[in-house]
């Protein structure tokens, strides 16, 4: 066996570079983060051939004094931490002191810097097998310029794994984009092969920040985004979340920052996905740019060589905070009144689940949230759903069908409506027709009786123009599928089945969660074999199971017994469901699988209970549906994530018919 030898500095740095330097984008990330830590307010990035041939980064930061230049090229040399306490509360983007040494070992790198208050600038480069440094005088303003040429010239095995120039530049551009989104107070310039790509000036206000967002992510994102800014329990979350109708086929428009550091974290992804669960297509991904601020001592950023992952001290607290706040913002979306929506125009993006061609985006407003805890302020929501109507609904889910007139909100007329037996899943015919429940609000200007033949003009004449409901008044129904309504903005088009399906679903959820979940004892309890750690977890998580009507007891070192299950899940695969819940608890520290399964079944029931297509509705019934939409959470999307309504403003209609030309 060979004797143990000390690795040469160059070989040690090249091994370290394997963790730090993967491609040109990795180099740019490390160097730009160093510049930001040096308090730079302007960063210029000049790239050639995707960064393989040349990368030049210039900043106006504090610079490096002459005596520290040689040390800066050494491994584990940094000015950002000095004690263990510093490491436990890192507030800088870089801190390991490996970047410059690793980069210089696999490229030809020159560093020129002039420190604040110094009279001269100096240039340093590493030379020879032993990585000895040579420092020479240079001409340079305050700040630092680093030029990296011929990446992986001395490690051809690494170089052959690089992709095409376009692919490498796309990765590099994404790095610049993420850092530009993390620091609005810093200017960024990016050029590739002599062509300017970005010239982003520093911004300090909301309007210009949204302009930067539009430049980097596209105008459609900011046009279809909701703002969020909430604070609770020492955590602050702010930023933008995309409307559910602005979803993507892949998770390529998701940016999450923790104390200014962009991260890809499973806990964060799970919380956001859970918040959007009720309003997205299967396989679609939400869009967001979110910033989480918390005490640096409560998050560990030193868990991955590229610092893309973090570990929270109290992951459950962070998860619940993210989920609850994002979920509330989405739930508080309401149809907008007063202002016309922003026009998208043209064909929709192939990657975006948006409105049909030549339709404007849905316009929304939500109840503002205070900075402390996100509690809504302003006028209270006077939605009577959940009062006597909910109390009149089921004592158990079996009674859904006994009270289907209220629980399912079925519209009368035509065929006999149908309901679902929550125990068997069978479709049951109801004994009699019923009319759709009417929501009484200050903006209800019609009467259920005698309004069937009244014209829109008569309804409007009873109210002041300023008091017109956000979705206006119904004027017609098309092919038994769409409701046309006239609002103060223009024309409203509603998919009546999709809209009513959401209303029914939300009422069923309110009834389901307003009371203790009815459960059913099993005639033959189910024994589930698990690991010892999983059995311990079940024993410690009784409250989670009991909240959803499960009774699960530990019966051995590696076994648990399921004795009761919720009625709504009686026909499910109980054993596998329990295993999945335990797995979710193990990975995420929390679980939403029980709720997800219950919601799936209620969504299916709501779909069957909602008004069907080709049903002829009276004007009064159509107006009742519009009023219910205005007070129902998440009414902009059906249970499958499809939009329930859209609008065309008068200017949109004028454009269609070339009026004014």
XYZ file of C-alpha atoms in Angstrom:
661
model
C 0.000 0.000 0.000
C 1.310 3.479 -0.907
C 2.633 5.730 1.807
C 0.559 8.667 3.021
C 1.627 11.945 1.420
C 0.506 15.532 1.808
C -1.364 16.757 -1.275
C 0.142 19.653 -3.180
C -1.716 22.998 -2.864
C -2.819 22.880 -6.506
C -4.196 19.321 -6.277
C -5.967 20.117 -3.004
C -7.530 23.196 -4.578
C -8.594 21.245 -7.673
C -10.309 18.662 -5.480
C -12.056 21.475 -3.605
C -12.993 23.026 -6.940
C -14.974 19.878 -7.712
C -17.425 20.959 -5.013
C -17.396 24.690 -5.700
C -16.863 25.036 -9.467
C -19.203 22.951 -11.592
C -19.516 25.266 -14.618
C -19.025 28.960 -15.512
C -22.227 29.827 -13.654
C -20.652 28.509 -10.436
C -17.725 30.885 -10.844
C -19.955 33.894 -11.430
C -22.097 33.002 -8.411
C -19.129 32.821 -6.037
C -17.549 36.029 -7.318
C -20.769 38.061 -7.319
C -21.589 36.913 -3.796
C -18.142 38.089 -2.671
C -18.828 41.456 -4.303
C -22.173 41.794 -2.524
C -20.518 40.924 0.787
C -18.025 43.720 0.033
C -20.973 46.171 -0.013
C -20.824 46.794 -3.756
C -23.717 48.807 -5.241
C -22.870 48.175 -8.896
C -21.851 44.871 -10.494
C -20.724 44.497 -14.117
C -20.471 41.013 -15.627
C -18.841 40.586 -19.049
C -18.946 37.091 -20.566
C -17.444 35.477 -23.672
C -18.446 32.102 -25.137
C -20.814 31.249 -22.330
C -18.106 31.962 -19.758
C -15.776 29.153 -20.846
C -13.372 31.496 -22.584
C -13.663 34.564 -20.350
C -15.581 35.921 -17.352
C -14.949 39.390 -16.013
C -16.678 40.674 -12.855
C -16.177 44.250 -11.702
C -17.589 45.859 -8.559
C -17.319 49.107 -6.605
C -17.057 47.421 -3.208
C -14.624 47.928 -0.358
C -11.747 46.255 -2.164
C -8.811 44.274 -0.733
C -5.699 45.830 0.794
C -2.314 44.876 -0.670
C -1.180 42.779 2.280
C -4.304 40.573 2.046
C -4.188 39.896 -1.698
C -1.892 36.873 -1.509
C -3.820 35.475 1.446
C -7.102 35.885 -0.445
C -5.925 33.287 -2.947
C -5.361 30.694 -0.217
C -7.833 28.033 0.889
C -9.916 28.675 3.994
C -8.937 32.346 4.072
C -11.838 34.709 4.746
C -12.662 38.016 6.416
C -16.271 37.014 7.129
C -15.955 34.719 10.130
C -13.394 34.329 12.876
C -15.121 32.386 15.671
C -17.629 29.559 16.025
C -20.253 32.100 17.081
C -19.874 33.803 13.689
C -20.457 30.483 11.923
C -23.617 29.819 13.909
C -25.206 33.094 12.780
C -23.823 33.677 9.282
C -25.071 36.914 7.738
C -22.925 36.941 4.608
C -23.408 35.046 1.349
C -19.888 33.589 1.358
C -17.843 32.545 4.378
C -15.754 29.427 3.662
C -12.822 31.088 1.938
C -12.535 28.446 -0.786
C -13.882 30.240 -3.862
C -10.832 32.182 -5.110
C -8.381 29.355 -4.444
C -10.621 26.788 -6.152
C -11.316 28.975 -9.186
C -7.666 29.908 -9.687
C -6.668 26.232 -9.605
C -8.789 25.370 -12.679
C -8.413 28.566 -14.717
C -6.194 31.521 -15.467
C -7.382 34.119 -12.958
C -6.247 37.674 -12.321
C -7.519 39.849 -9.467
C -7.100 43.624 -9.368
C -8.298 45.624 -6.380
C -8.105 49.013 -4.699
C -9.298 49.271 -1.119
C -11.186 52.282 0.219
C -8.755 54.904 1.492
C -5.733 53.413 -0.314
C -3.713 55.401 -2.864
C -2.752 52.508 -5.132
C -4.370 49.460 -6.727
C -2.714 46.054 -6.924
C -2.975 43.011 -9.148
C -2.435 39.412 -8.038
C -2.330 36.071 -9.850
C -1.410 32.524 -8.869
C 1.435 30.928 -10.801
C 3.217 27.576 -11.014
C 2.451 24.158 -9.576
C 2.629 25.394 -5.997
C 0.147 28.220 -6.627
C 2.606 30.901 -5.527
C 1.220 34.423 -5.890
C 2.744 37.456 -7.564
C 1.529 40.964 -6.614
C 2.101 43.913 -8.974
C 0.995 47.567 -9.038
C -2.036 48.338 -11.239
C -4.470 51.060 -12.184
C -8.007 50.635 -10.849
C -10.747 52.674 -9.134
C -12.147 51.722 -5.738
C -13.408 48.158 -5.845
C -12.313 44.859 -7.381
C -12.138 43.311 -10.839
C -11.644 39.570 -11.316
C -10.969 38.093 -14.737
C -11.220 34.328 -15.264
C -10.030 32.824 -18.552
C -9.947 29.322 -20.051
C -11.969 27.505 -17.427
C -10.820 23.894 -16.882
C -7.886 24.344 -19.273
C -5.771 22.092 -17.006
C -8.527 19.573 -16.216
C -9.771 18.389 -19.639
C -11.885 15.638 -18.053
C -13.981 18.345 -16.420
C -14.116 20.535 -19.484
C -15.597 17.857 -21.733
C -18.683 17.726 -19.512
C -19.560 21.354 -20.244
C -22.559 21.908 -22.518
C -23.023 24.197 -25.494
C -22.248 27.899 -25.258
C -25.971 28.739 -25.167
C -26.704 26.256 -22.377
C -23.805 27.428 -20.227
C -24.811 31.061 -20.670
C -28.419 30.261 -19.749
C -27.193 28.805 -16.451
C -24.981 31.843 -15.902
C -27.799 34.263 -16.723
C -30.017 32.489 -14.188
C -27.399 33.111 -11.484
C -27.318 36.832 -12.278
C -31.117 36.895 -12.339
C -31.389 35.325 -8.878
C -28.894 37.727 -7.344
C -30.609 40.691 -9.011
C -33.867 39.543 -7.426
C -32.187 39.221 -4.032
C -30.754 42.762 -3.977
C -32.922 45.501 -5.463
C -30.587 48.157 -4.068
C -27.718 46.975 -6.299
C -27.283 47.664 -10.015
C -26.446 44.781 -12.366
C -25.097 44.806 -15.902
C -24.657 41.621 -17.934
C -23.056 41.385 -21.383
C -22.419 38.334 -23.540
C -20.035 38.379 -26.506
C -20.178 42.181 -26.527
C -23.997 42.335 -26.468
C -25.745 43.812 -23.441
C -28.334 41.500 -21.879
C -29.333 43.366 -18.706
C -28.788 46.882 -17.417
C -30.606 47.002 -14.097
C -30.364 50.154 -12.040
C -30.612 50.170 -8.223
C -34.180 50.612 -6.979
C -35.630 51.383 -3.580
C -39.412 51.579 -4.111
C -42.170 49.112 -4.957
C -42.904 50.450 -8.435
C -39.329 50.131 -9.677
C -38.914 46.779 -7.932
C -41.886 45.471 -9.908
C -40.333 46.912 -13.068
C -37.190 44.870 -12.359
C -39.381 41.798 -11.791
C -41.058 42.381 -15.139
C -37.685 42.730 -16.868
C -36.278 39.533 -15.378
C -39.367 37.312 -15.245
C -41.649 38.801 -17.871
C -44.501 41.280 -17.633
C -47.091 38.536 -17.407
C -45.779 37.444 -14.038
C -46.177 40.835 -12.406
C -49.564 41.303 -14.111
C -50.747 38.010 -12.611
C -49.150 38.301 -9.175
C -50.461 39.069 -5.703
C -48.294 40.901 -3.178
C -47.727 39.537 0.319
C -46.079 41.116 3.355
C -46.800 39.486 6.711
C -44.927 39.062 9.978
C -45.405 36.788 12.982
C -43.359 34.855 15.554
C -40.112 36.520 14.516
C -40.649 35.620 10.849
C -41.382 37.996 7.990
C -42.567 36.877 4.560
C -42.893 39.297 1.684
C -42.845 39.212 -2.089
C -45.124 38.149 -4.909
C -47.121 34.974 -5.574
C -48.659 34.176 -8.949
C -52.393 33.711 -9.382
C -53.363 30.030 -9.615
C -54.351 30.561 -13.263
C -50.762 31.641 -13.975
C -49.240 28.228 -13.333
C -46.392 26.520 -15.174
C -45.736 23.046 -16.500
C -42.427 23.009 -14.603
C -41.056 24.689 -11.497
C -38.974 27.237 -13.419
C -40.533 30.417 -12.076
C -40.026 29.854 -8.369
C -37.588 31.974 -6.382
C -37.289 31.748 -2.621
C -34.802 33.750 -0.548
C -33.847 33.273 3.082
C -32.178 36.375 4.523
C -31.226 37.378 0.977
C -29.814 33.958 0.027
C -31.580 32.040 -2.743
C -32.342 28.481 -1.633
C -34.030 25.321 -2.899
C -35.533 23.751 0.187
C -37.871 20.749 0.407
C -39.677 22.140 3.435
C -40.379 25.412 1.643
C -41.488 23.653 -1.530
C -43.863 21.436 0.462
C -45.440 24.407 2.261
C -46.028 26.361 -0.963
C -47.335 23.322 -2.819
C -49.749 22.625 0.026
C -51.005 26.234 -0.009
C -51.789 25.984 -3.744
C -53.164 22.448 -3.609
C -56.848 23.324 -3.979
C -56.458 25.639 -6.958
C -53.989 24.030 -9.374
C -54.195 21.444 -12.131
C -52.498 18.156 -11.436
C -48.891 18.467 -12.518
C -48.940 22.281 -12.644
C -46.531 24.390 -10.597
C -47.166 27.763 -8.909
C -45.062 30.846 -9.568
C -43.602 33.036 -6.843
C -40.806 35.328 -5.736
C -40.745 35.201 -1.942
C -38.429 36.514 0.748
C -38.236 35.055 4.251
C -36.469 37.061 6.936
C -35.617 35.569 10.322
C -32.909 35.539 12.963
C -29.712 34.209 11.300
C -29.052 32.110 14.411
C -32.221 30.072 13.704
C -31.123 28.893 10.255
C -28.035 26.878 9.264
C -26.701 27.804 5.823
C -23.621 25.583 6.088
C -25.236 22.306 5.009
C -24.273 22.144 1.318
C -21.078 23.033 -0.602
C -22.976 25.364 -2.959
C -25.078 26.804 -0.102
C -28.313 26.143 -2.012
C -29.890 24.347 0.934
C -30.546 25.495 4.482
C -31.724 23.866 7.686
C -34.178 25.651 9.979
C -33.906 25.227 13.730
C -37.719 25.051 13.972
C -38.763 23.658 10.610
C -42.364 23.041 11.721
C -42.828 26.685 12.687
C -41.437 27.884 9.354
C -43.539 25.389 7.383
C -46.785 26.327 9.132
C -46.050 30.050 8.833
C -45.404 29.824 5.087
C -48.409 27.606 4.422
C -50.910 29.590 6.483
C -49.912 32.996 5.130
C -49.763 31.994 1.450
C -52.954 29.954 1.793
C -54.751 32.981 3.263
C -53.627 35.339 0.509
C -54.945 32.936 -2.125
C -58.186 32.424 -0.185
C -58.745 36.166 0.173
C -58.779 36.733 -3.578
C -61.985 38.508 -4.539
C -63.387 39.817 -7.834
C -62.121 43.338 -8.368
C -64.505 46.266 -8.577
C -63.956 49.725 -9.964
C -60.793 49.419 -12.041
C -60.505 47.692 -15.384
C -58.152 44.704 -15.528
C -54.800 44.759 -17.252
C -54.990 43.509 -20.816
C -52.659 40.672 -21.777
C -53.597 40.620 -25.436
C -52.573 38.095 -28.067
C -52.224 34.353 -27.672
C -51.434 33.026 -24.201
C -47.993 31.749 -23.305
C -47.731 28.044 -24.105
C -46.139 27.485 -20.697
C -48.821 29.379 -18.784
C -52.299 28.150 -17.951
C -53.905 31.535 -18.594
C -56.996 32.889 -20.303
C -58.073 32.023 -23.873
C -56.844 34.159 -26.773
C -58.009 37.796 -26.762
C -59.357 37.554 -23.230
C -58.035 39.788 -20.504
C -56.566 38.319 -17.360
C -58.797 37.899 -14.364
C -58.690 40.905 -12.096
C -58.709 40.404 -8.368
C -58.397 42.247 -5.150
C -57.871 40.736 -1.738
C -58.400 41.948 1.778
C -55.258 43.809 2.914
C -53.187 42.189 5.635
C -51.436 43.859 8.481
C -47.722 43.411 8.956
C -48.291 41.590 12.216
C -49.747 38.195 11.599
C -51.628 38.944 8.403
C -54.962 39.632 10.115
C -57.450 41.118 7.614
C -58.501 44.691 8.256
C -61.281 46.838 6.874
C -64.890 45.852 6.374
C -65.740 42.375 7.711
C -66.794 39.593 5.401
C -70.539 39.333 5.912
C -70.858 36.028 4.098
C -73.752 34.233 5.818
C -72.519 30.859 4.585
C -71.309 29.014 7.658
C -73.985 30.460 9.982
C -77.439 28.900 10.104
C -76.874 27.374 6.698
C -73.791 25.452 7.860
C -75.346 24.595 11.211
C -78.249 23.145 9.270
C -75.878 20.895 7.396
C -74.622 17.483 8.444
C -73.981 16.219 11.898
C -72.018 13.582 10.051
C -71.091 13.432 6.395
C -73.855 10.861 5.841
C -76.391 13.627 6.409
C -75.058 15.572 3.461
C -77.742 14.075 1.286
C -80.505 14.699 3.798
C -79.658 18.388 3.673
C -78.463 18.495 0.061
C -80.583 21.559 -0.693
C -78.210 23.507 1.536
C -74.968 21.506 1.612
C -74.690 21.101 -2.150
C -76.521 24.279 -3.137
C -78.212 22.566 -6.106
C -80.011 24.791 -8.598
C -83.622 23.861 -9.236
C -85.408 23.242 -12.494
C -84.891 20.578 -15.122
C -83.688 17.146 -14.130
C -83.572 15.813 -10.586
C -80.251 16.812 -8.973
C -77.925 14.159 -7.615
C -75.839 13.714 -4.471
C -73.143 11.360 -3.235
C -73.282 8.936 -0.344
C -70.120 9.748 1.649
C -69.836 6.161 2.876
C -70.281 4.214 -0.355
C -69.527 6.816 -2.996
C -72.760 5.884 -4.787
C -74.792 8.527 -6.607
C -78.127 9.066 -4.882
C -81.190 10.778 -6.323
C -82.639 13.451 -4.095
C -86.304 13.342 -3.313
C -87.169 16.773 -4.641
C -85.812 19.760 -6.485
C -84.560 22.780 -4.651
C -83.598 26.293 -5.512
C -80.071 27.540 -5.139
C -79.414 29.219 -1.774
C -79.374 32.971 -2.093
C -76.698 34.998 -0.336
C -78.068 38.200 1.136
C -75.569 41.053 0.874
C -75.825 44.807 0.596
C -75.338 44.432 -3.147
C -78.282 42.069 -3.717
C -80.771 44.101 -5.755
C -83.110 41.364 -6.913
C -85.830 39.257 -5.363
C -85.953 35.510 -5.815
C -89.646 35.682 -6.591
C -90.854 37.433 -9.700
C -87.466 38.433 -11.095
C -87.233 35.753 -13.762
C -88.368 37.997 -16.575
C -86.924 41.301 -15.392
C -84.390 43.083 -17.572
C -80.893 44.054 -16.501
C -81.769 47.761 -16.857
C -84.549 47.390 -14.288
C -82.216 45.746 -11.785
C -79.521 48.375 -12.242
C -81.988 51.233 -11.929
C -82.692 50.179 -8.340
C -79.081 50.798 -7.318
C -76.550 53.537 -7.583
C -73.986 52.955 -10.319
C -71.206 52.991 -7.742
C -72.844 50.131 -5.837
C -72.813 47.685 -8.736
C -71.504 44.273 -7.616
C -68.035 43.317 -8.874
C -69.441 40.649 -11.200
C -72.378 42.809 -12.282
C -75.769 41.405 -13.249
C -76.598 38.466 -15.476
C -78.130 39.231 -18.868
C -78.066 35.847 -20.635
C -76.960 32.227 -20.659
C -75.138 30.664 -23.632
C -75.718 27.013 -24.559
C -76.456 26.172 -20.951
C -72.753 26.525 -20.101
C -71.743 30.177 -19.747
C -73.368 33.106 -17.962
C -72.966 36.554 -19.503
C -73.126 39.474 -17.097
C -72.779 43.218 -17.533
C -70.593 44.985 -15.001
C -69.319 48.521 -14.556
C -66.162 47.438 -16.403
C -67.665 45.602 -19.342
C -68.593 41.994 -20.056
C -68.219 39.166 -17.509
C -68.215 35.535 -18.733
C -68.727 32.797 -16.106
C -68.418 29.026 -16.452
C -71.434 28.228 -14.297
C -70.551 24.603 -13.524
C -66.945 25.413 -12.582
C -68.025 28.380 -10.436
C -70.762 26.480 -8.640
C -68.423 23.531 -8.101
C -66.031 25.799 -6.177
C -68.879 27.261 -4.111
C -70.202 23.815 -3.195
C -66.694 22.555 -2.371
C -65.910 25.476 -0.061
C -69.211 25.019 1.790
C -68.569 21.310 2.210
C -65.090 21.999 3.605
C -66.496 24.563 6.035
C -69.048 22.036 7.251
C -66.440 19.278 7.441
C -63.930 21.271 9.488
C -66.439 23.209 11.603
C -67.130 20.117 13.708
C -65.194 17.144 14.930
C -64.641 14.725 12.096
C -67.094 11.795 12.304
C -65.269 8.469 12.505
C -66.245 4.824 12.118
C -64.857 1.961 14.251
C -63.504 -0.933 12.191
C -65.048 -4.352 12.734
C -61.612 -5.856 12.137
C -58.807 -3.493 13.225
C -55.915 -3.238 10.786
C -52.430 -4.100 12.020
C -49.632 -2.183 10.294
C -45.981 -3.229 10.581
C -43.607 -0.278 10.790
C -40.084 0.421 11.978
C -39.389 1.215 15.602
C -38.739 4.885 14.842
C -42.005 5.087 12.876
C -43.903 3.452 15.737
C -42.394 6.037 18.087
C -43.528 8.776 15.699
C -47.100 7.431 15.609
C -47.148 7.331 19.392
C -45.997 10.960 19.554
C -48.387 12.156 16.829
C -51.738 11.034 18.190
C -53.186 14.548 17.871
C -52.487 14.552 14.128
C -54.433 11.349 13.553
C -57.233 12.229 15.981
C -57.807 15.566 14.241
C -58.968 13.631 11.187
C -60.948 10.928 12.945
C -58.251 8.220 13.058
C -57.588 6.113 16.128
C -54.143 4.536 15.780
C -52.529 2.774 18.730
C -49.074 1.335 19.199
C -49.311 -2.407 19.826
C -45.681 -3.447 19.725
C -42.115 -2.348 19.183
C -42.614 -2.318 15.408
C -46.395 -2.373 14.925
C -49.432 -0.112 15.216
C -53.165 -0.866 15.122
C -55.772 1.210 13.237
C -59.062 0.984 15.132
C -61.113 3.901 13.759
C -61.094 5.824 10.476
C -63.018 8.926 9.337
C -66.271 8.134 7.566
C -65.238 9.966 4.440
C -62.163 7.714 4.081
C -63.823 4.436 5.068
C -63.373 2.903 1.607
C -59.784 4.041 1.130
C -56.632 1.970 1.402
C -56.247 2.597 5.117
C -52.973 0.732 5.608
C -51.128 2.514 2.807
C -52.651 5.852 3.841
C -51.289 5.434 7.389
C -47.876 4.455 5.994
C -47.858 7.548 3.739
C -48.820 9.806 6.634
C -46.019 8.407 8.794
C -43.561 8.877 5.928
C -44.720 12.465 5.454
C -44.313 13.132 9.182
C -40.803 11.657 9.081
C -39.638 13.763 6.116
C -41.450 17.058 6.664
C -42.265 17.056 10.372
C -45.896 17.607 9.357
C -48.455 15.977 7.134
C -51.350 17.081 4.987
C -52.074 13.728 3.355
C -55.173 13.072 5.467
C -56.561 16.489 4.639
C -55.583 16.082 0.998
C -57.408 12.759 0.712
C -60.528 14.128 2.421
C -60.454 17.183 0.163
C -60.141 15.013 -2.942
C -63.289 13.120 -2.007
C -65.196 16.293 -1.153
C -64.079 17.842 -4.446
C -65.459 14.824 -6.296
C -68.718 15.087 -4.377
C -68.912 18.804 -5.105
C -68.410 18.168 -8.817
C -71.375 15.793 -8.855
C -73.449 18.121 -6.696
C -72.801 21.275 -8.700
C -75.171 22.535 -11.346
C -74.583 20.610 -14.548
C -73.944 21.972 -18.012
C -76.955 22.494 -20.305
C -79.139 23.479 -17.360
C -81.323 26.470 -18.090
C -81.111 28.983 -15.259
C -83.364 31.934 -14.591
C -81.918 35.430 -14.341
C -82.457 35.291 -10.583
C -80.561 32.018 -10.282
C -77.702 33.346 -12.384
C -77.475 36.473 -10.243
C -77.540 34.325 -7.110
C -74.552 32.376 -8.428
C -72.664 35.625 -9.143
C -73.315 36.916 -5.616
C -72.097 33.632 -4.120
C -68.905 33.844 -6.183
C -68.185 37.296 -4.776
C -68.129 36.042 -1.185
C -66.577 32.592 -1.680
C -62.879 31.968 -1.109
C -60.843 30.895 -4.144
C -63.869 31.431 -6.406
C -61.589 32.399 -9.287
C -60.726 28.729 -9.895
C -62.693 25.514 -9.863
C -61.571 22.506 -7.822
C -59.290 21.429 -10.681
C -57.513 24.786 -10.994
C -59.301 26.016 -14.108
C -60.535 29.622 -14.217
C -64.225 30.116 -13.415
C -64.658 33.564 -14.953
C -63.014 36.249 -17.018
C -63.926 39.707 -18.234
C -63.584 41.907 -21.286
C -63.482 45.626 -20.616
C -65.189 48.091 -22.922
C -61.781 49.002 -24.390
C -61.151 45.300 -25.077
C -64.469 45.037 -26.897
C -63.766 48.230 -28.836
C -60.456 46.768 -30.012
C -62.170 43.598 -31.203
C -64.518 45.622 -33.402
C -61.917 48.247 -34.394
C -63.993 51.064 -32.915
C -62.284 54.437 -32.868
C -60.102 53.701 -35.883
